[in-house]
């Protein structure tokens, strides 16, 4: 799709402010952002939509446009709802960097632009010989996921399930029997582990299912939707591509609505954390966003290493899967969800952990860290936000150390609840990595060098001795050595480190150094 096609669409009413000579640029995709530097999420050819939330002053414009130019975007579309008009400094920066700039009227939503790009770029690319198929045309006419499931069931002559990787049934049609929880989890696991689609689940069984994804192949699958149909079928690739395009369009609408709402939620979160809003004002804004202020609230802080936009989508999917009304937003790059506290927090927290940690097979190099506060009344929201933030930092620390939490075998996803943050690990998580490494090396370097040179095991001996509360008999038993041998080893540890393990302070220092290893 060429930029000129978008500019010439009278329904969008775009006004060209810079780059008339660049109107023949090809648009590869559309991306909405208010990050100051979105380069890591751009691959080139995107139409970037921005509400200019990143701009605090004229100096910000050049840095933002420089990032877009370096990424090779097709153009920038500026929304004017926040500032009223496009700043002159942004226009000048786009001219200098040769980034086409278009202004969107305040009466037209980013969603309208996203829909047009997805329909014209993806639909034609996915089904060039057939043009716009019935599924994409249906979405263009306002169809939702339920309508798509019914169309698939009718056109393909089979049942159809649309599910999320958070174990949420998005839509279904034509299914003769309800899938059991184990069957759903088997499908999710098969999809998450698959390197390509379709995936055949139990192909020789009467309950066989064919599963194929419709998510973004460039992202971790933490918030993907996938489609499952009964039986083992070699599904027509063009039909799958069209369904993927149709669902991508539906999701773009949801994401746009969530993005707009997230800005308002972020404003409320800043009022709470900075102490700038009165409680009646905060309550009124939360109620306007759909949160029941009469009920206790849960706060979840989350980070997906692939970026805040994906984190917001994951939290929205998770809340929907747990059937908990939620509002999601961010302050800077921290993403929070304020949920209605469940009646049984322990059971729901257990289920939340299961669903997040089940994503592990698909995360690859990505990670998910999450912190959950205790349930609090709305007037204690500030403390709950801090508690969730600190719990997330502890989850991040555990993942960075490659440690397995007590409730999880996952090395890529970790959930920590507020009850766990009264621990030295929280303090360690808040210390910069360079300071941690310096502390650890200063206390343990000579001991590590001695072990390497003499093929000894003094580091492990020290760890076991401290873990058993310096009990000679228990430590010797765990190490399978005589107590006198243990005493000799501990004496060597003291000589090499210059620390006295009879002193509590030295024990604490060495224990913390080992924790940082």
mmCIF file of C-alpha atoms in Angstrom, residues 1-4 6-7 12 14 25-33 42 44-50 68 72-78 99-102 104 110 112-118 121:
data_model
loop_
_atom_site.group_PDB
_atom_site.id
_atom_site.type_symbol
_atom_site.label_atom_id
_atom_site.label_comp_id
_atom_site.label_asym_id
_atom_site.label_seq_id
_atom_site.Cartn_x
_atom_site.Cartn_y
_atom_site.Cartn_z
ATOM 1 C CA UNK A 1 0.000 0.000 0.000
ATOM 2 C CA UNK A 2 1.371 3.417 -0.930
ATOM 3 C CA UNK A 3 1.251 6.376 1.431
ATOM 4 C CA UNK A 4 -0.537 8.343 -1.295
ATOM 5 C CA UNK A 6 -3.958 6.715 2.546
ATOM 6 C CA UNK A 7 -3.536 10.455 2.053
ATOM 7 C CA UNK A 12 -9.560 9.852 6.984
ATOM 8 C CA UNK A 14 -5.283 13.421 6.714
ATOM 9 C CA UNK A 25 6.540 5.252 -0.156
ATOM 10 C CA UNK A 26 5.268 1.730 0.540
ATOM 11 C CA UNK A 27 3.556 1.064 3.878
ATOM 12 C CA UNK A 28 4.429 -2.376 5.257
ATOM 13 C CA UNK A 29 2.476 -2.255 8.523
ATOM 14 C CA UNK A 30 1.053 0.094 11.145
ATOM 15 C CA UNK A 31 2.401 0.716 14.648
ATOM 16 C CA UNK A 32 0.941 2.898 17.414
ATOM 17 C CA UNK A 33 3.340 4.288 19.999
ATOM 18 C CA UNK A 42 10.252 -1.055 14.419
ATOM 19 C CA UNK A 44 11.088 -0.538 8.677
ATOM 20 C CA UNK A 45 8.169 0.454 6.466
ATOM 21 C CA UNK A 46 5.696 1.084 9.302
ATOM 22 C CA UNK A 47 3.120 3.845 9.367
ATOM 23 C CA UNK A 48 3.687 5.168 12.902
ATOM 24 C CA UNK A 49 0.671 6.594 14.734
ATOM 25 C CA UNK A 50 1.411 8.763 17.779
ATOM 26 C CA UNK A 68 11.893 6.970 13.252
ATOM 27 C CA UNK A 72 13.195 3.492 8.168
ATOM 28 C CA UNK A 73 9.497 4.073 8.831
ATOM 29 C CA UNK A 74 7.162 4.950 5.982
ATOM 30 C CA UNK A 75 5.605 7.984 7.675
ATOM 31 C CA UNK A 76 4.370 9.501 10.932
ATOM 32 C CA UNK A 77 0.704 10.276 11.627
ATOM 33 C CA UNK A 78 0.277 12.760 14.492
ATOM 34 C CA UNK A 99 10.041 11.561 7.402
ATOM 35 C CA UNK A 100 6.593 12.246 5.888
ATOM 36 C CA UNK A 101 4.272 13.781 8.486
ATOM 37 C CA UNK A 102 0.488 13.726 8.340
ATOM 38 C CA UNK A 104 -5.065 13.270 11.815
ATOM 39 C CA UNK A 110 -6.236 5.960 15.052
ATOM 40 C CA UNK A 112 -9.742 4.057 11.419
ATOM 41 C CA UNK A 113 -6.221 4.415 10.043
ATOM 42 C CA UNK A 114 -5.131 1.039 11.442
ATOM 43 C CA UNK A 115 -8.139 -0.692 9.876
ATOM 44 C CA UNK A 116 -7.416 0.800 6.483
ATOM 45 C CA UNK A 117 -3.748 -0.198 6.543
ATOM 46 C CA UNK A 118 -4.414 -3.748 7.688
ATOM 47 C CA UNK A 121 -1.712 -4.181 3.145
#
